[in-house]
Structures are given as C-alpha cells and as structure tokens.
GROMACS .gro file of C-alpha atoms in nm:
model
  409
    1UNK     CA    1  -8.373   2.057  -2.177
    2UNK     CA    2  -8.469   2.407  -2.020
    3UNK     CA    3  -8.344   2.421  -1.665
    4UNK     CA    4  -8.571   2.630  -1.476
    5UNK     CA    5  -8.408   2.811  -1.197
    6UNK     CA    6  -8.452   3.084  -1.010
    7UNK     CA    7  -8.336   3.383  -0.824
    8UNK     CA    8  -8.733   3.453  -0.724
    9UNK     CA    9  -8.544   3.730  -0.559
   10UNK     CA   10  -8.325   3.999  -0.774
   11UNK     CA   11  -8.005   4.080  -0.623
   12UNK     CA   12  -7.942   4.442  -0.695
   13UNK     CA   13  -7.616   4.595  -0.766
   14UNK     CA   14  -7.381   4.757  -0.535
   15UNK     CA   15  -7.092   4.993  -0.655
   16UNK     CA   16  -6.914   4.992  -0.297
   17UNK     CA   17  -6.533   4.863  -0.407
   18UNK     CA   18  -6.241   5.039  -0.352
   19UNK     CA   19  -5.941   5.024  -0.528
   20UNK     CA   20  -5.619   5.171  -0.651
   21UNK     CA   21  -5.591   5.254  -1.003
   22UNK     CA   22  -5.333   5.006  -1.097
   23UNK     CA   23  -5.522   4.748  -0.918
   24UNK     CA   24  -5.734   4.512  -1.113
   25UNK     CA   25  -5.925   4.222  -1.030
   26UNK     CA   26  -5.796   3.826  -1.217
   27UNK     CA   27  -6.039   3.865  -1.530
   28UNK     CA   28  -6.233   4.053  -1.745
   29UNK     CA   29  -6.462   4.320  -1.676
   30UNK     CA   30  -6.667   4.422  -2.000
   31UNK     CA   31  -6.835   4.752  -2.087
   32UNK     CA   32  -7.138   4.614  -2.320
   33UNK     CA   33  -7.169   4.901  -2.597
   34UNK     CA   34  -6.929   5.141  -2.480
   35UNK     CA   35  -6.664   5.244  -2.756
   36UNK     CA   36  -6.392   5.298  -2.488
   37UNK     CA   37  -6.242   5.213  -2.141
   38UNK     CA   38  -6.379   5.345  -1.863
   39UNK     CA   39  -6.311   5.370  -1.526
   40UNK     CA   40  -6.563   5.367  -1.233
   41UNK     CA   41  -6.496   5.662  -1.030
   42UNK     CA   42  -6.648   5.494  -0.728
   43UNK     CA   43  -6.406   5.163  -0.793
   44UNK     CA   44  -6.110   5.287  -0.988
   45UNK     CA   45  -6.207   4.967  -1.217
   46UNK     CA   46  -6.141   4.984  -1.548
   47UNK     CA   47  -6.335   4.859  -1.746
   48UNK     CA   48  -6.306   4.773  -2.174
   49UNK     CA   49  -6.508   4.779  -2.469
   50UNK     CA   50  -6.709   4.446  -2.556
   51UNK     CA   51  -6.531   4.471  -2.935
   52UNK     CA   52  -6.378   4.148  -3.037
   53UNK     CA   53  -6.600   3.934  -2.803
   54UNK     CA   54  -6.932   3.925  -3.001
   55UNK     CA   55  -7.021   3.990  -3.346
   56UNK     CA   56  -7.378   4.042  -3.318
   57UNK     CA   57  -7.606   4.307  -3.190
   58UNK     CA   58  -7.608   4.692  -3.147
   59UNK     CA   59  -7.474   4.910  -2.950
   60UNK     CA   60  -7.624   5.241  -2.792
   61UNK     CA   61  -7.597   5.492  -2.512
   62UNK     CA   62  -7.887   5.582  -2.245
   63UNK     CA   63  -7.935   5.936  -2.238
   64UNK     CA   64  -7.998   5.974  -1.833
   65UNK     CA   65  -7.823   6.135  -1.565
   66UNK     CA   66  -7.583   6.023  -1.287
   67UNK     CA   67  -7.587   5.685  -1.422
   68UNK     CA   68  -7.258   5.442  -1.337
   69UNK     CA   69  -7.030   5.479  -1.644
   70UNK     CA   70  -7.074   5.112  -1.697
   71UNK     CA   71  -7.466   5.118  -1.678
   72UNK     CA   72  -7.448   5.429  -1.940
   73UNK     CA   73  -7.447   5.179  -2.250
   74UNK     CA   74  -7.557   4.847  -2.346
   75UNK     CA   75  -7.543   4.646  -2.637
   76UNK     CA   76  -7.839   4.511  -2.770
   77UNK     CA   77  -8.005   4.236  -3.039
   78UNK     CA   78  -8.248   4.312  -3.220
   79UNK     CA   79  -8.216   4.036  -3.484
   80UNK     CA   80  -8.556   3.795  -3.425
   81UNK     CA   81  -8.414   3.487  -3.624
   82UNK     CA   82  -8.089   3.443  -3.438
   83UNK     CA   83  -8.138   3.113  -3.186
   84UNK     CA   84  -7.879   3.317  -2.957
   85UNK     CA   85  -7.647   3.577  -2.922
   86UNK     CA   86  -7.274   3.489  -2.762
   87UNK     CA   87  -7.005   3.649  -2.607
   88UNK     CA   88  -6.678   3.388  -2.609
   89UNK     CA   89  -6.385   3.447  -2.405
   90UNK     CA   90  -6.059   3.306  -2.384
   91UNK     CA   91  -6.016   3.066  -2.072
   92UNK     CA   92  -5.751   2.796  -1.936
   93UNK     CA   93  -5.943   2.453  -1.965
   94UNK     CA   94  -5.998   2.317  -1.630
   95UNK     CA   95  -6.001   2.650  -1.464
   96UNK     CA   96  -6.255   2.796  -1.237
   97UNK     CA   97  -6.442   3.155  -1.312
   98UNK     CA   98  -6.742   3.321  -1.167
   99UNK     CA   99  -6.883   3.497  -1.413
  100UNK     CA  100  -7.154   3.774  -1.313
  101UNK     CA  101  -7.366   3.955  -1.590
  102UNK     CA  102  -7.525   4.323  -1.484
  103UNK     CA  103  -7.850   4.476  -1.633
  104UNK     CA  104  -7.995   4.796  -1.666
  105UNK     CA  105  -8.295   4.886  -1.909
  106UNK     CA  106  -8.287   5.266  -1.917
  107UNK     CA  107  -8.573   5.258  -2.166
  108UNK     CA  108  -8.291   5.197  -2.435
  109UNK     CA  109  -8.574   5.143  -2.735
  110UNK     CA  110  -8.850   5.345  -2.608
  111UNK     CA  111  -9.083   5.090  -2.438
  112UNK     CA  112  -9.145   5.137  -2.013
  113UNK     CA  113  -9.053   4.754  -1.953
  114UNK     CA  114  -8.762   4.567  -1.990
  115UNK     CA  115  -8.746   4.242  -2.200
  116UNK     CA  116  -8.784   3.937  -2.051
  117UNK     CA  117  -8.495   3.636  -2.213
  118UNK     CA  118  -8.292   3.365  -2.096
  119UNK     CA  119  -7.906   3.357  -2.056
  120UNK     CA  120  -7.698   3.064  -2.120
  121UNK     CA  121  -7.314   2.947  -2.019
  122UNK     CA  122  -7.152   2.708  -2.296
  123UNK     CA  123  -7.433   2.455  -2.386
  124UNK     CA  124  -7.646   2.488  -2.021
  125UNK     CA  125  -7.922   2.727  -1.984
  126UNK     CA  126  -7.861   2.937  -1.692
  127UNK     CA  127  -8.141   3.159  -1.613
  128UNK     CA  128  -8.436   3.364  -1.698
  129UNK     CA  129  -8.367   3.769  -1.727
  130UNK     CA  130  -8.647   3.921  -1.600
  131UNK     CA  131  -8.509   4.282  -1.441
  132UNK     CA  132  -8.851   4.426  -1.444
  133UNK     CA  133  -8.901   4.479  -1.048
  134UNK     CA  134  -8.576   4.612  -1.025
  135UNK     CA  135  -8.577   4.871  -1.309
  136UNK     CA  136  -8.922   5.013  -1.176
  137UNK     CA  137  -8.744   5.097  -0.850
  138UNK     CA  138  -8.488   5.211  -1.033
  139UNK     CA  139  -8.247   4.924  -1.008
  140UNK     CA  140  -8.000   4.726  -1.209
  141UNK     CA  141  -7.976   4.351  -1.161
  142UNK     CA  142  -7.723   4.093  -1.186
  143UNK     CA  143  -7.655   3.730  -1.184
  144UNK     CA  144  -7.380   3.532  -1.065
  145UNK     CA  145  -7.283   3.161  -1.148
  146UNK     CA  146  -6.962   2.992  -1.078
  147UNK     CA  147  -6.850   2.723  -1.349
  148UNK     CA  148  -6.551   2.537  -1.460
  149UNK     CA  149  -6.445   2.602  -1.849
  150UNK     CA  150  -6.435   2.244  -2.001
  151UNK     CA  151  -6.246   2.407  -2.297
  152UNK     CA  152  -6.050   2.678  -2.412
  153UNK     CA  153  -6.318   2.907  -2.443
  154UNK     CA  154  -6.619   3.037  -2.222
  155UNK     CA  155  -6.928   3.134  -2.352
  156UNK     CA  156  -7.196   3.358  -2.223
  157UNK     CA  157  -7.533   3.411  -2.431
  158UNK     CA  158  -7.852   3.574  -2.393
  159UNK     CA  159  -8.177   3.435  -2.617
  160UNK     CA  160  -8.550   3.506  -2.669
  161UNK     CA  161  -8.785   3.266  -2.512
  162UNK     CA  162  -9.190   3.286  -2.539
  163UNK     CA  163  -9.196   3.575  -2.300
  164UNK     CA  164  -9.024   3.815  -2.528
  165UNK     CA  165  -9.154   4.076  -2.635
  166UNK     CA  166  -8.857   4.339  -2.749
  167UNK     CA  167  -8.493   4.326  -2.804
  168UNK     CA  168  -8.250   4.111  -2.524
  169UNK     CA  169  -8.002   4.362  -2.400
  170UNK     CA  170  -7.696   4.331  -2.194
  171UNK     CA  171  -7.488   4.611  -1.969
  172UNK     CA  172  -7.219   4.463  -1.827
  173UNK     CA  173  -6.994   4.090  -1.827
  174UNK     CA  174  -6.728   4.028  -1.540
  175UNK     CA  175  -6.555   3.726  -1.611
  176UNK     CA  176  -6.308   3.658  -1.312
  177UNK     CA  177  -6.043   3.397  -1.228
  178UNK     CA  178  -6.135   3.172  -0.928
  179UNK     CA  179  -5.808   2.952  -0.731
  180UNK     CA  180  -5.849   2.605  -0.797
  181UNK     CA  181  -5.884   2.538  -0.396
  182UNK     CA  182  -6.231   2.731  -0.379
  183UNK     CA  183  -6.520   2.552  -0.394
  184UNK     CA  184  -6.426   2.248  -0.486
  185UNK     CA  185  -6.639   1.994  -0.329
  186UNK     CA  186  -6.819   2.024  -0.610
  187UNK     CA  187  -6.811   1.847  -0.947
  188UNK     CA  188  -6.775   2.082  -1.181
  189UNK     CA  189  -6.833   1.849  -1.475
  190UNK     CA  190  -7.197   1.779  -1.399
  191UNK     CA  191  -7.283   2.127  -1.225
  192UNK     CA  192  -7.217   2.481  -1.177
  193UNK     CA  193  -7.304   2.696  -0.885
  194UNK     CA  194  -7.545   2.997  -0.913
  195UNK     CA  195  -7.518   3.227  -0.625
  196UNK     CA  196  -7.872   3.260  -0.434
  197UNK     CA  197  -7.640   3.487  -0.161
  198UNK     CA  198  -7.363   3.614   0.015
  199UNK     CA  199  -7.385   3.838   0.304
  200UNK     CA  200  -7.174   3.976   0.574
  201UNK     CA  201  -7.394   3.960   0.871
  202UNK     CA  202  -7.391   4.286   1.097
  203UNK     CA  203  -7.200   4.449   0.839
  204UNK     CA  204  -7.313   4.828   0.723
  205UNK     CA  205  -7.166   4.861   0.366
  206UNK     CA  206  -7.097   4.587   0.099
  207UNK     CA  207  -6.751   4.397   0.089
  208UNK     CA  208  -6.614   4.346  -0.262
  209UNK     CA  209  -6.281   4.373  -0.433
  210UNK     CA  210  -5.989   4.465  -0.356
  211UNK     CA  211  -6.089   4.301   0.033
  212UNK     CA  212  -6.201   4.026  -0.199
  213UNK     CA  213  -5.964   4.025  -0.423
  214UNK     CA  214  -6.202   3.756  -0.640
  215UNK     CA  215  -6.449   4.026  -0.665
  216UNK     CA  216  -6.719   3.841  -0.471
  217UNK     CA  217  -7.009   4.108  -0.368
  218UNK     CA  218  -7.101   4.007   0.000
  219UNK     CA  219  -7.393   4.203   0.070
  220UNK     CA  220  -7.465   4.328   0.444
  221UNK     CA  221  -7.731   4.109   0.637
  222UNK     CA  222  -7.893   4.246   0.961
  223UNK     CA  223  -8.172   4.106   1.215
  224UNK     CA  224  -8.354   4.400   1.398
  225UNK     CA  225  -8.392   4.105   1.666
  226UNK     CA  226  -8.010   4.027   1.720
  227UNK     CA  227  -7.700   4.272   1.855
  228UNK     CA  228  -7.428   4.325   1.636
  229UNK     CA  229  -7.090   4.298   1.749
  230UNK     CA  230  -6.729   4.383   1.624
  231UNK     CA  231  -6.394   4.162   1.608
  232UNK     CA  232  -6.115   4.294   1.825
  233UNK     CA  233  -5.818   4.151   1.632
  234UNK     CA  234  -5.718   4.088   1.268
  235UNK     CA  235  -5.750   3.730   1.105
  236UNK     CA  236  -5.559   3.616   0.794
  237UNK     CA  237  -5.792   3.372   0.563
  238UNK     CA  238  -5.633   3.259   0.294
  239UNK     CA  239  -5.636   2.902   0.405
  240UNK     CA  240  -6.006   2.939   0.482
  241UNK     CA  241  -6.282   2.734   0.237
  242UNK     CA  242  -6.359   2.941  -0.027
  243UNK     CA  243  -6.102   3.200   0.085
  244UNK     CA  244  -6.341   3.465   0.232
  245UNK     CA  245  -6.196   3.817   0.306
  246UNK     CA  246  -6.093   3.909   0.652
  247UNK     CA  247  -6.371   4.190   0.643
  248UNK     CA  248  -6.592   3.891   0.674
  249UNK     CA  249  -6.499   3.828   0.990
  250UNK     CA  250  -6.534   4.184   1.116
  251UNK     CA  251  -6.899   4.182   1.190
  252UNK     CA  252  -7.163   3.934   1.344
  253UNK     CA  253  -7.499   3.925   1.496
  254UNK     CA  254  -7.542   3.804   1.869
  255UNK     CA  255  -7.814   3.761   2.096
  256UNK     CA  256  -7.741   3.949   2.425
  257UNK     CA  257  -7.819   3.639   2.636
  258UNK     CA  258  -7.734   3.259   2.639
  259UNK     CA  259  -7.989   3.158   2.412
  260UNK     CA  260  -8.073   2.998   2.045
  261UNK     CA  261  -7.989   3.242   1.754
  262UNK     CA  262  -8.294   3.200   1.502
  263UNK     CA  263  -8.194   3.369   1.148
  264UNK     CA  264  -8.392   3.402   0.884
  265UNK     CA  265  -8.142   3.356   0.604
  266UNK     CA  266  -8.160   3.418   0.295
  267UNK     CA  267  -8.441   3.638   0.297
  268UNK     CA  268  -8.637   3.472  -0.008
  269UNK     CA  269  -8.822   3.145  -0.071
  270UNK     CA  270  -8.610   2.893  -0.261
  271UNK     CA  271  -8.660   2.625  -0.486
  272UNK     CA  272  -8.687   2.281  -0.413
  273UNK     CA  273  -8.357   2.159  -0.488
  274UNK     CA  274  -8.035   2.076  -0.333
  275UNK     CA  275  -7.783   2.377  -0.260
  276UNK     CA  276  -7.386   2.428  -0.127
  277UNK     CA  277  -7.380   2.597   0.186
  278UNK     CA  278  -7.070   2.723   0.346
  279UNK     CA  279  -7.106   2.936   0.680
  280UNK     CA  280  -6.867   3.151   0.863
  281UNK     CA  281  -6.777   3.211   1.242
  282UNK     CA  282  -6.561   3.380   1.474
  283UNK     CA  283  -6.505   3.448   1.835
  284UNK     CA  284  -6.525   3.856   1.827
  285UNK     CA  285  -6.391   3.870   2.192
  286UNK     CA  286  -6.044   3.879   2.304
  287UNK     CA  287  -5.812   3.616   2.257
  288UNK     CA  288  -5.688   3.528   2.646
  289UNK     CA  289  -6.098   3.492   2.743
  290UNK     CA  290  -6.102   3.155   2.890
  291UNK     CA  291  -6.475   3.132   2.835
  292UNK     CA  292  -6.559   2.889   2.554
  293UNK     CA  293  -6.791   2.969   2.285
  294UNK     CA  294  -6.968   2.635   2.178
  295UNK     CA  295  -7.261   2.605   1.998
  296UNK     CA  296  -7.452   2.355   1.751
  297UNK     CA  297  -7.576   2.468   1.407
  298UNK     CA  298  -7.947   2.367   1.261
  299UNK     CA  299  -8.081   2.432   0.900
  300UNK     CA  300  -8.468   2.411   0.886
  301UNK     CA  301  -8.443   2.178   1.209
  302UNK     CA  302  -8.172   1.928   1.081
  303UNK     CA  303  -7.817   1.923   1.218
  304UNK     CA  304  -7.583   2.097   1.010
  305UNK     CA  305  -7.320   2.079   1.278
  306UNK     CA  306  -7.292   1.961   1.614
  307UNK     CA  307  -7.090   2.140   1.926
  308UNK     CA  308  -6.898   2.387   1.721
  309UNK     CA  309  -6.611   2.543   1.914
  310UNK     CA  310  -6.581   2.890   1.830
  311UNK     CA  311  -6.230   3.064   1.868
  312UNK     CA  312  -6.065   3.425   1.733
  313UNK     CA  313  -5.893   3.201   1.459
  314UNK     CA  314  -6.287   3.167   1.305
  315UNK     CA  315  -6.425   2.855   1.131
  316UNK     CA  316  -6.590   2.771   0.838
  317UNK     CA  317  -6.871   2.515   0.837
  318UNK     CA  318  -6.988   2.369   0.492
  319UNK     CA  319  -7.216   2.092   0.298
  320UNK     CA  320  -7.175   2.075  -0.065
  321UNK     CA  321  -7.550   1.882  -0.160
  322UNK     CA  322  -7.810   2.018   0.110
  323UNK     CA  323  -8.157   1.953   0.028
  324UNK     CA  324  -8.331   2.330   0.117
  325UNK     CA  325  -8.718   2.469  -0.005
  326UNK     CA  326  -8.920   2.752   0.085
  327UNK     CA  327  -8.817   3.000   0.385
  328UNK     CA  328  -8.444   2.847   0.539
  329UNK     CA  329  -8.416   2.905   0.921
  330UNK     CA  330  -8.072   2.868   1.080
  331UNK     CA  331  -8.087   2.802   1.423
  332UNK     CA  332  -7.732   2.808   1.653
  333UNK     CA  333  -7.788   2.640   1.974
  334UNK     CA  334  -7.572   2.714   2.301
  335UNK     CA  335  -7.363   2.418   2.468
  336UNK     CA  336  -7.539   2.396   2.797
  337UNK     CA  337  -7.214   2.443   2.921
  338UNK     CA  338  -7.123   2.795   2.721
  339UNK     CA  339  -7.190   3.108   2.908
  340UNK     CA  340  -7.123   3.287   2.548
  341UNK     CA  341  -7.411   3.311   2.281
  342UNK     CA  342  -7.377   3.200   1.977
  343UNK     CA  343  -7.273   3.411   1.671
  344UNK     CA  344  -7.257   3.376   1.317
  345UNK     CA  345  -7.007   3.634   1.074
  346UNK     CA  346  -7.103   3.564   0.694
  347UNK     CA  347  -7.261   3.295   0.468
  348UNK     CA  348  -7.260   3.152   0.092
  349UNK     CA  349  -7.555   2.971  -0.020
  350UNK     CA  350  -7.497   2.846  -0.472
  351UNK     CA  351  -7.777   2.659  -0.572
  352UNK     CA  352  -7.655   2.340  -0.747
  353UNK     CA  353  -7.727   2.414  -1.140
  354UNK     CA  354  -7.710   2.041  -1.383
  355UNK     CA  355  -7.527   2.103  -1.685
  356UNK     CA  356  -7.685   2.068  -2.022
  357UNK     CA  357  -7.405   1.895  -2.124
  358UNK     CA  358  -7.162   2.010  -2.440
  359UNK     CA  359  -7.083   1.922  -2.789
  360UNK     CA  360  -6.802   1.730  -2.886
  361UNK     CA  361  -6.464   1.939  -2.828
  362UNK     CA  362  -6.358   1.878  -3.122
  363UNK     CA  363  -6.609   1.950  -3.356
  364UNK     CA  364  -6.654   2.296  -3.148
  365UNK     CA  365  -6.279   2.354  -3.249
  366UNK     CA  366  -6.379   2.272  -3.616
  367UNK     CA  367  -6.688   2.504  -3.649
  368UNK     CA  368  -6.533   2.790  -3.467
  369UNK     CA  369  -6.237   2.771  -3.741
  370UNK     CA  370  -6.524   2.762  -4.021
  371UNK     CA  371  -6.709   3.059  -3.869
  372UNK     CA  372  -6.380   3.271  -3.867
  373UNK     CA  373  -6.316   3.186  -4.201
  374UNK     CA  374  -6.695   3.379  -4.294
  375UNK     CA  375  -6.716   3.737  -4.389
  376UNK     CA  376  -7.050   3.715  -4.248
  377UNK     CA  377  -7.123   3.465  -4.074
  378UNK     CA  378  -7.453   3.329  -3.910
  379UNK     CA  379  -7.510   3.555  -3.609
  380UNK     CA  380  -7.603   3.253  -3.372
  381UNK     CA  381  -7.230   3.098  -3.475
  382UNK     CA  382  -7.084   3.131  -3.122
  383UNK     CA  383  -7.114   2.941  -2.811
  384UNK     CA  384  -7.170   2.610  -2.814
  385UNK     CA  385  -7.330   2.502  -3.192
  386UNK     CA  386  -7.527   2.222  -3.030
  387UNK     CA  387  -7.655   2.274  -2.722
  388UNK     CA  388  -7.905   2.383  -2.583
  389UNK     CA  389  -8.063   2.239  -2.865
  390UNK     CA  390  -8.353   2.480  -2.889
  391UNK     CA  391  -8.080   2.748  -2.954
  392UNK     CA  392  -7.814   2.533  -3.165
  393UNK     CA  393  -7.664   2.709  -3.468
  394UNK     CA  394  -7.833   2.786  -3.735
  395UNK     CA  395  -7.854   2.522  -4.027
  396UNK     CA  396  -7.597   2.298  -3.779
  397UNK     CA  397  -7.741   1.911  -3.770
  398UNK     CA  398  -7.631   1.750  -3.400
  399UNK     CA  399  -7.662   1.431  -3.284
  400UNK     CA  400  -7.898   1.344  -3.003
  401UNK     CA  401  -7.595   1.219  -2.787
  402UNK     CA  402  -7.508   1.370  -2.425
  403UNK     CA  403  -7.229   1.506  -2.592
  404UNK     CA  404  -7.370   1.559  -2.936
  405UNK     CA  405  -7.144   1.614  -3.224
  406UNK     CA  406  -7.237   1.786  -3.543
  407UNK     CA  407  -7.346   1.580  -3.860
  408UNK     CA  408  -7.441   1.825  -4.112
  409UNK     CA  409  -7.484   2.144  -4.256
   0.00000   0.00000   0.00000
C-alpha cells in the first residue's frame, strides 16, 4: 500500500561540518556516480564511490561550477521497465541507522525540471522526490528517516510513479550507525521515523558532525519576536535522550520579560498524523543563581509538560505518539512563582512512518544468492523482491501475506 507522506516543506542542504581528516562519521557516506573518493573541502569527509552497491543505472558528471564535490555527479536510471532501482548495504540486524539521501538535478539530461519518483527503505515506501522548488532556487534537497535493519542488509531504492516524466536520479546516500539507547521509545518493527526537523534555536550556523558525532544536521531556528541568549558553562550529554550535542545547548530564545513564550515551530503545515517529539532545555544563567526557572510546556494548547524545572544540567522533554496537524504552536508558560522566563534550546520532531511490512527472511536470503549467481540479472533484483508489491521483482510470484514469501518464478 502507498504510504503517502510528506515533507510539504524541503529541507535544504547545509555543508557546515567540521572535521579532521582522519575523522569519520559510524557509516557510510556514498558519492552516487563519482569514480573515486572524494573529500569535501568544507567537511574533510570522505566520501566513496557507489560501485559494488547497485548494479543498475548510469553514471554522469554535471558540468557546472563551484558545485560541492559530492553534488558534482549522480547516478541515474534510465531503464523504464525496471519496478525499482536498489542500493543494498551491509547492516547488523537489529541495529539502528538514519539514513539520509541528498539530491541535486543540475540539468543532468538536458530538461529544466527535475523528475518527480518515490524512494523506498526495504519493502516500505518512504517518500515522494519532488526537488523541483529547491533546484529552481538553486538548491539540493534531502531526506532523512531513521529505521531499524530487520536483516542483514539495508536497502534504499528510488522508483517511477505516475508523475514521472524523465529518468530518477540520485546524488548522494549517508548511511550512519545510530546507539541502540537513541530513540527508542519507539517500535521499530512496525515504524520508522522520518525527520520533519531539527533545529538549534538561537543558533547562527548549522550543528552537524563531528559536534554530532551521529551526523544529525540541526538546522538554526530564530523568532524575530524572542531574545536570544548564550550558555555560560559547558554541559556533557551523553546520557541525554537521543544524545544531542552539547552545541545544542549553547543557544536559546527568551522573552525579555516574565511572560508565555509562543513559538511557531516547525515552520510548515504537517500532516494529520501522530509524530515523536523530543524537546530540549537549559538554564543559560549561572549555576549559584538561586532564582528558579519553572515553566509548563503546551503543544497546540494541550499539556505536553507541566511545571518543568529548568537547571544548567538541561532537560529533555519527550512523547513518542503525539497526535499534531496543520501549523504546531508551542507555548512555555511561567510558574507564577518564577521571576525567570521561559526558554527553550533545540527540538526533534520524526513523523511516525507504518512499515509496509517485509518478505520472508529467508526467502530474501534465497533470491539474493540466485541473483548473484546471474551474469545479468533483472535490474529490479535488489531490495526487498516482494514488497512494495507495485515494485516487487520482476517475474517474482509473492504471496499476499503480511510477510509474503515468494511462490514462483
């Protein structure tokens, strides 16, 4: 069944990180189309061909100037009787990844508008691709999810759909290693989390990897109606939820009097559906300040949390199945008592994506054995061979189970 999501908004690229050269995010960061490594001069990321992942499509270059080296080449398929077109990686069953996929047209075959397709993890379609606001204002896009691999191999696909009208492309695949601790209130074998955003409220510049060293993009957030105000003392988080970075916690918006803090947050309508929400505070003031900093916190009118006491160690608020639709407004309400506004540093906000289910283990085992053994083998023969079942493999029979498993070919 097609699960129709989506980002209504595009969230557009940074290339902020910082690194040292022998420093590498937990993962896999692909170069679609490129013939060699490269390294981001920006990010001292290095990034490797897309060889050995996929056996289908083309590559090519974009002939353009000052583009990132990883924007500079793409591969893409031009084949129209393919039902989809797979990269597979290597995972740890049971393990956690958030895998983020990066677009940029460049005109690559001549036409002024990007294709519009779908992408799809394992046997769940994720998403519509539809970069075409972004690439007029000259703009890449990406898209983020956050899944748990339910076998020993992770796919990611792209695939026509009745909006198509040229050849799917794809830039860039990042593929990174999440701990087990983060974001686990959620259940990972009926749903995966697509990120709607992450922002660092106050904050100038993006934060990203190696401050995150999970390569997380929080993007900065400001209200021309609130102050912004600056930590005065360092914070360790690694036994925060979700594990944000410290630079997190640099930065919040403030009012400059005791009264409600109204945000506007994110900044596009969402979907009807229910979402995980995780937000972060932290007392930016001196430690020894005997004035309390209490406040209650209000999505859309309903209590999210109630008298939240605000110190220099920070706090992180969350709910894992919040109903949300339209414009969200989060409102943090003074303590009659507090003398302090309220604040608020960062935020998460995943929209809770059902999975499509998956074919038999298995018989995935057994038909990725047969497809190695081909010279030439169906290009659709990677991912899952079942599901969805609008792009199963080609000439593959499945059974209409929840976990279907193949019956003939």
């Amino acid at each position: 069944m097609y699960v129709s999501i989506f980002l209504p908004w595009l969230l557009t690229i940074p290339f902020l990180v910082h690194s040292s050269p022998d420093q590498q995010p937990k993962g896999l960061l692909i170069n679609c189309g490129s013939d060699v490594k490269q390294t981001v001069p920006e990010t001292d990321l290095t990034y490797i061909p897309d060889d050995g992942f996929t056996f289908s499509g083309n590559k090519t270059s974009l002939d353009a100037k000052d583009l990132f080296p990883i924007l500079s080449t793409l591969r893409y398929f031009p084949d129209k009787v393919a039902r989809k077109y797979c990269y597979t990686f290597q995972a740890i069953r049971g393990s956690k990844y958030l895998v983020r996929t990066i677009y940029y047209y460049g005109g690559f075959d001549g036409g002024k508008e990007p294709p519009v397709f779908d992408q799809i993890v394992g046997g769940t379609k994720w998403s519509v691709v539809n970069t075409t606001e972004d690439y007029a204002n000259g703009l890449s896009s990406y898209y983020e999810i956050i899944l748990v691999a339910h076998i020993k191999t992770l796919s990611v696909c792209i695939a026509r759909n009745n909006q198509t009208v040229s050849s799917p492309f794809i830039s860039t695949i990042e593929v990174i290693s999440l701990d087990d601790s983060m974001y686990n209130s959620t259940d990972f074998g009926a749903y995966a989390l697509v990120t709607v955003a992450r922002s660092s409220f106050g904050n100038e510049h993006t934060i990203s990897f190696p401050e995150d060293p999970y390569y997380r993009l929080w993007q900065p957030f400001k209200d021309d109606s609130t102050d912004v105000v600056s930590s005065q003392s360092s914070i360790t988080t690694s036994a925060f939820w979700n594990k944000p970075p410290a630079e997190a916690f640099a930065t919040a918006i403030t009012m400059s009097t005791t009264k409600k803090l109204d945000v506007q947050w994110p900044p596009g309508l969402l979907p009807s559906t229910r979402y995980d929400v995780s937000l972060y505070f932290r007392d930016d003031r001196n430690s020894k300040t005997n004035a309390w900093r209490v406040f209650s916190v209000l999505v859309n009118g309903k209590t999210f949390y109630s008298n939240l006491n605000v110190t220099t160690d920070g706090v992180t608020v969350y709910a894992p199945n919040w109903p949300l639709s339209g414009q969200t407004l989060i409102s943090l309400i003074p303590d009659t008592k507090s003398s302090i506004a309220p604040l608020i540093n960062a935020g998460e906000i995943y929209q809770l994506m059902p999975l499509g289910g998956r074919t038999l283990p298995q018989d995935v085992m057994a038909m990725e054995e047969l497809a190695r053994g081909f010279d030439n083998p169906p290009l659709d023969w990677s991912g899952d061979p079942c599901l969805p079942r609008e792009n199963s493999w080609t000439e593959v029979s499945c059974s209409q189970e929840k976990m279907p498993r193949i019956i003939s070919l």
